[in-house]
Amino acid sequence: KYPDDEVTLNSMAALLSKKGDYQTALSYSNKATTADPNYFQAYFNKGLIYNKLNDPKKALENFQKCVSLEPAYYEAYYGIAQLLIAENLHRQALENLDKVIAIKNDYKQAYYLRGLCFAFLKHNGDAIRDYNTAQQLGLNSELLFTNRAITYGETGNFNKAISDLNAAIAINPQSAQCFYLRGIAKLQSGNNGCNDLLQARQLGFVNAERALSAYCH
């Protein structure tokens, strides 16, 4: 009945994208932005679809178009940050995550991603602060605990690293990386980490063999 209604077209695109029909979804998104070139949500949706189609350049263009039309649309800044992190452009990603948090200061995933950026840039104190905030806001994931443990290890706080790795292993008992990291952290703190290194090797972690040879005769 209303073939040029941008809201309906954008909604169709979103539903088709959820079903995995990205090419058809893209055609509806294109119709939505043609129907209303200022409909910022359609550009955001189009960015998500291009990301699913492994076209980060066009995804970025559409996210940027979205925020140019609606500067308060924090989800688009978050999408931009994810794309920049994938390209190892962590400083630029930080700028976008700052905007996300300025608009929505309880967005736990944004704090986690900003923590990753800070850790990459060796701003370990800032990284731990953001990881802590993400956890306080309710994020309790294997990746959060693992990455915070790595940062604690880089600052020499191996006891806190071990505590975080305990939490990560409780979530995913098959994480070879976590057993390896916990074994190293235990050894660095003067404890026996060889059992963890053996477990890491059994789970297929390649570097575990070298660590076993070096530390566990």
Coordinates of C-alpha atoms in Angstrom, one line a residue:
K1 CA 0.0 0.0 0.0
Y2 CA 2.9 2.4 0.8
P3 CA 5.8 1.3 -1.4
D4 CA 7.8 4.5 -0.7
D5 CA 7.4 4.7 3.1
E6 CA 11.0 4.9 4.4
V7 CA 10.1 3.4 7.9
T8 CA 8.5 0.4 6.4
L9 CA 11.3 -0.1 3.9
N10 CA 13.9 0.2 6.7
S11 CA 12.0 -2.3 8.9
M12 CA 11.9 -4.8 6.0
A13 CA 15.7 -4.4 5.6
A14 CA 16.2 -5.1 9.3
L15 CA 14.0 -8.2 9.3
L16 CA 15.6 -9.6 6.2
S17 CA 19.1 -8.9 7.6
K18 CA 18.1 -10.9 10.7
K19 CA 17.2 -13.8 8.5
G20 CA 20.6 -13.6 6.8
D21 CA 19.3 -12.3 3.4
Y22 CA 21.7 -9.4 3.3
Q23 CA 21.5 -8.6 -0.4
T24 CA 17.7 -8.3 -0.4
A25 CA 18.0 -6.3 2.9
L26 CA 20.4 -4.0 1.2
S27 CA 18.0 -3.3 -1.6
Y28 CA 15.3 -2.3 0.9
S29 CA 17.8 -0.1 2.7
N30 CA 18.7 1.6 -0.5
K31 CA 15.0 2.2 -1.2
A32 CA 14.6 3.7 2.3
T33 CA 17.4 6.2 1.8
T34 CA 16.1 7.1 -1.6
A35 CA 12.7 7.7 -0.2
D36 CA 14.1 10.0 2.5
P37 CA 17.8 10.9 2.1
N38 CA 17.7 12.4 5.7
Y39 CA 16.5 9.2 7.4
F40 CA 19.5 8.6 9.5
Q41 CA 18.4 5.2 10.9
A42 CA 18.3 3.7 7.4
Y43 CA 22.0 4.7 7.0
F44 CA 22.8 3.0 10.3
N45 CA 21.0 -0.1 9.2
K46 CA 22.7 0.0 5.8
G47 CA 26.1 0.2 7.7
L48 CA 25.2 -3.0 9.6
I49 CA 24.3 -4.8 6.4
Y50 CA 27.5 -3.8 4.7
N51 CA 29.4 -5.0 7.7
K52 CA 27.7 -8.4 7.4
L53 CA 28.6 -8.4 3.7
N54 CA 32.3 -7.9 4.7
D55 CA 32.5 -4.4 3.1
P56 CA 33.9 -2.3 6.0
K57 CA 34.5 0.7 3.8
K58 CA 30.9 1.1 2.8
A59 CA 29.8 0.2 6.4
L60 CA 32.0 3.0 7.7
E61 CA 30.6 5.5 5.1
N62 CA 27.0 4.7 6.1
F63 CA 27.7 5.0 9.9
Q64 CA 29.4 8.3 9.2
K65 CA 26.4 9.5 7.2
C66 CA 24.2 8.5 10.0
V67 CA 26.0 10.6 12.6
S68 CA 26.3 13.5 10.2
L69 CA 22.5 13.5 10.1
E70 CA 22.0 12.7 13.8
P71 CA 25.0 13.5 16.0
A72 CA 23.4 11.9 19.1
Y73 CA 23.0 8.4 17.5
Y74 CA 25.5 6.6 19.7
E75 CA 25.1 3.2 18.2
A76 CA 26.6 4.5 14.9
Y77 CA 29.7 5.8 16.8
Y78 CA 30.0 2.4 18.4
G79 CA 29.8 0.8 14.9
I80 CA 32.5 3.1 13.7
A81 CA 34.7 2.2 16.6
Q82 CA 34.4 -1.5 16.0
L83 CA 35.4 -1.0 12.3
L84 CA 38.4 1.1 13.3
I85 CA 39.6 -1.4 15.9
A86 CA 39.5 -4.1 13.2
E87 CA 41.9 -1.9 11.3
N88 CA 44.1 -1.4 14.3
L89 CA 43.2 2.3 14.4
H90 CA 42.8 2.4 18.1
R91 CA 43.3 6.2 18.7
Q92 CA 40.5 7.0 16.2
A93 CA 38.3 4.3 17.8
L94 CA 38.9 6.0 21.2
E95 CA 37.5 9.2 19.9
N96 CA 34.3 7.5 18.8
L97 CA 33.9 5.5 22.0
D98 CA 34.3 8.8 24.0
K99 CA 31.3 10.1 22.0
V100 CA 29.3 6.9 22.8
I101 CA 30.0 7.2 26.5
A102 CA 29.3 11.0 26.5
I103 CA 25.9 10.3 25.1
K104 CA 25.1 7.0 26.9
N105 CA 27.2 6.7 30.0
D106 CA 25.9 3.2 31.0
Y107 CA 26.8 1.5 27.7
K108 CA 28.9 -1.4 29.2
Q109 CA 30.2 -2.7 25.8
A110 CA 31.5 0.8 25.0
Y111 CA 33.6 0.8 28.2
Y112 CA 34.9 -2.7 27.4
L113 CA 35.9 -1.7 23.9
R114 CA 37.5 1.5 25.2
G115 CA 39.4 -0.6 27.6
L116 CA 40.7 -2.7 24.8
C117 CA 41.9 0.4 23.0
F118 CA 43.6 1.8 26.1
A119 CA 45.3 -1.6 26.6
F120 CA 46.5 -1.7 23.0
L121 CA 48.0 1.8 23.5
K122 CA 49.6 0.7 26.8
H123 CA 47.5 3.0 28.9
N124 CA 47.0 0.2 31.4
G125 CA 45.5 2.2 34.2
D126 CA 42.8 3.6 31.9
A127 CA 42.2 0.1 30.5
I128 CA 41.7 -1.4 33.9
R129 CA 39.4 1.5 34.9
D130 CA 37.2 0.9 31.9
Y131 CA 37.1 -2.8 32.3
N132 CA 36.1 -2.3 35.9
T133 CA 33.3 0.0 34.8
A134 CA 32.1 -2.4 32.2
Q135 CA 31.9 -5.1 34.9
Q136 CA 30.1 -2.8 37.4
L137 CA 27.5 -2.2 34.7
G138 CA 26.9 -5.9 34.3
L139 CA 29.3 -7.2 31.7
N140 CA 30.7 -10.5 33.0
S141 CA 32.2 -12.2 30.0
E142 CA 35.2 -14.5 29.3
L143 CA 36.7 -11.8 27.1
L144 CA 36.4 -9.1 29.7
F145 CA 38.1 -11.3 32.4
T146 CA 40.8 -12.5 30.0
N147 CA 41.7 -9.1 28.7
R148 CA 41.8 -7.5 32.1
A149 CA 44.0 -10.4 33.3
I150 CA 46.4 -9.7 30.5
T151 CA 46.5 -6.0 31.5
Y152 CA 47.0 -6.9 35.2
G153 CA 49.8 -9.2 34.1
E154 CA 51.5 -6.3 32.2
T155 CA 51.4 -4.2 35.4
G156 CA 52.8 -7.0 37.5
N157 CA 49.7 -7.7 39.4
F158 CA 49.6 -11.4 39.0
N159 CA 47.3 -12.2 41.8
K160 CA 44.5 -10.1 40.3
A161 CA 45.3 -11.7 36.9
I162 CA 44.9 -15.2 38.4
S163 CA 41.6 -14.1 39.9
D164 CA 40.3 -12.9 36.6
L165 CA 41.5 -16.0 34.8
N166 CA 39.7 -18.1 37.4
A167 CA 36.5 -16.3 36.5
A168 CA 37.1 -16.7 32.8
I169 CA 37.7 -20.5 33.1
A170 CA 34.6 -20.8 35.2
I171 CA 32.7 -19.4 32.2
N172 CA 34.6 -21.4 29.6
P173 CA 36.4 -24.5 31.0
Q174 CA 37.7 -25.3 27.5
S175 CA 39.7 -22.0 27.1
A176 CA 43.2 -23.2 26.3
Q177 CA 44.4 -19.6 26.3
C178 CA 43.1 -19.0 29.8
F179 CA 44.8 -22.1 31.2
Y180 CA 48.0 -21.0 29.6
L181 CA 47.8 -17.4 30.9
R182 CA 46.9 -18.6 34.4
G183 CA 49.9 -21.0 34.3
I184 CA 52.2 -18.2 33.4
A185 CA 50.7 -15.9 36.0
K186 CA 51.1 -18.5 38.7
L187 CA 54.8 -19.0 37.7
Q188 CA 55.4 -15.3 37.7
S189 CA 53.9 -15.0 41.2
G190 CA 56.1 -17.9 42.5
N191 CA 53.5 -20.6 42.4
N192 CA 53.3 -23.9 40.4
G193 CA 51.6 -23.2 37.1
C194 CA 52.7 -26.4 35.4
N195 CA 49.3 -28.2 35.7
D196 CA 47.6 -25.3 34.0
L197 CA 50.2 -25.4 31.2
L198 CA 49.7 -29.1 30.8
Q199 CA 45.9 -28.5 30.5
A200 CA 46.6 -25.7 27.9
R201 CA 48.7 -28.1 25.9
Q202 CA 46.0 -30.8 26.1
L203 CA 43.4 -28.2 24.8
G204 CA 45.7 -27.4 21.9
F205 CA 47.5 -24.2 22.9
V206 CA 50.6 -24.1 20.8
N207 CA 52.8 -22.0 23.0
A208 CA 52.2 -24.2 26.0
E209 CA 54.8 -26.7 24.9
R210 CA 57.5 -24.1 24.9
A211 CA 56.5 -22.8 28.3
L212 CA 56.5 -26.4 29.7
S213 CA 60.0 -26.9 28.4
A214 CA 61.2 -23.7 29.9
Y215 CA 59.5 -23.9 33.4
C216 CA 58.4 -27.5 34.1
H217 CA 61.2 -30.0 33.9

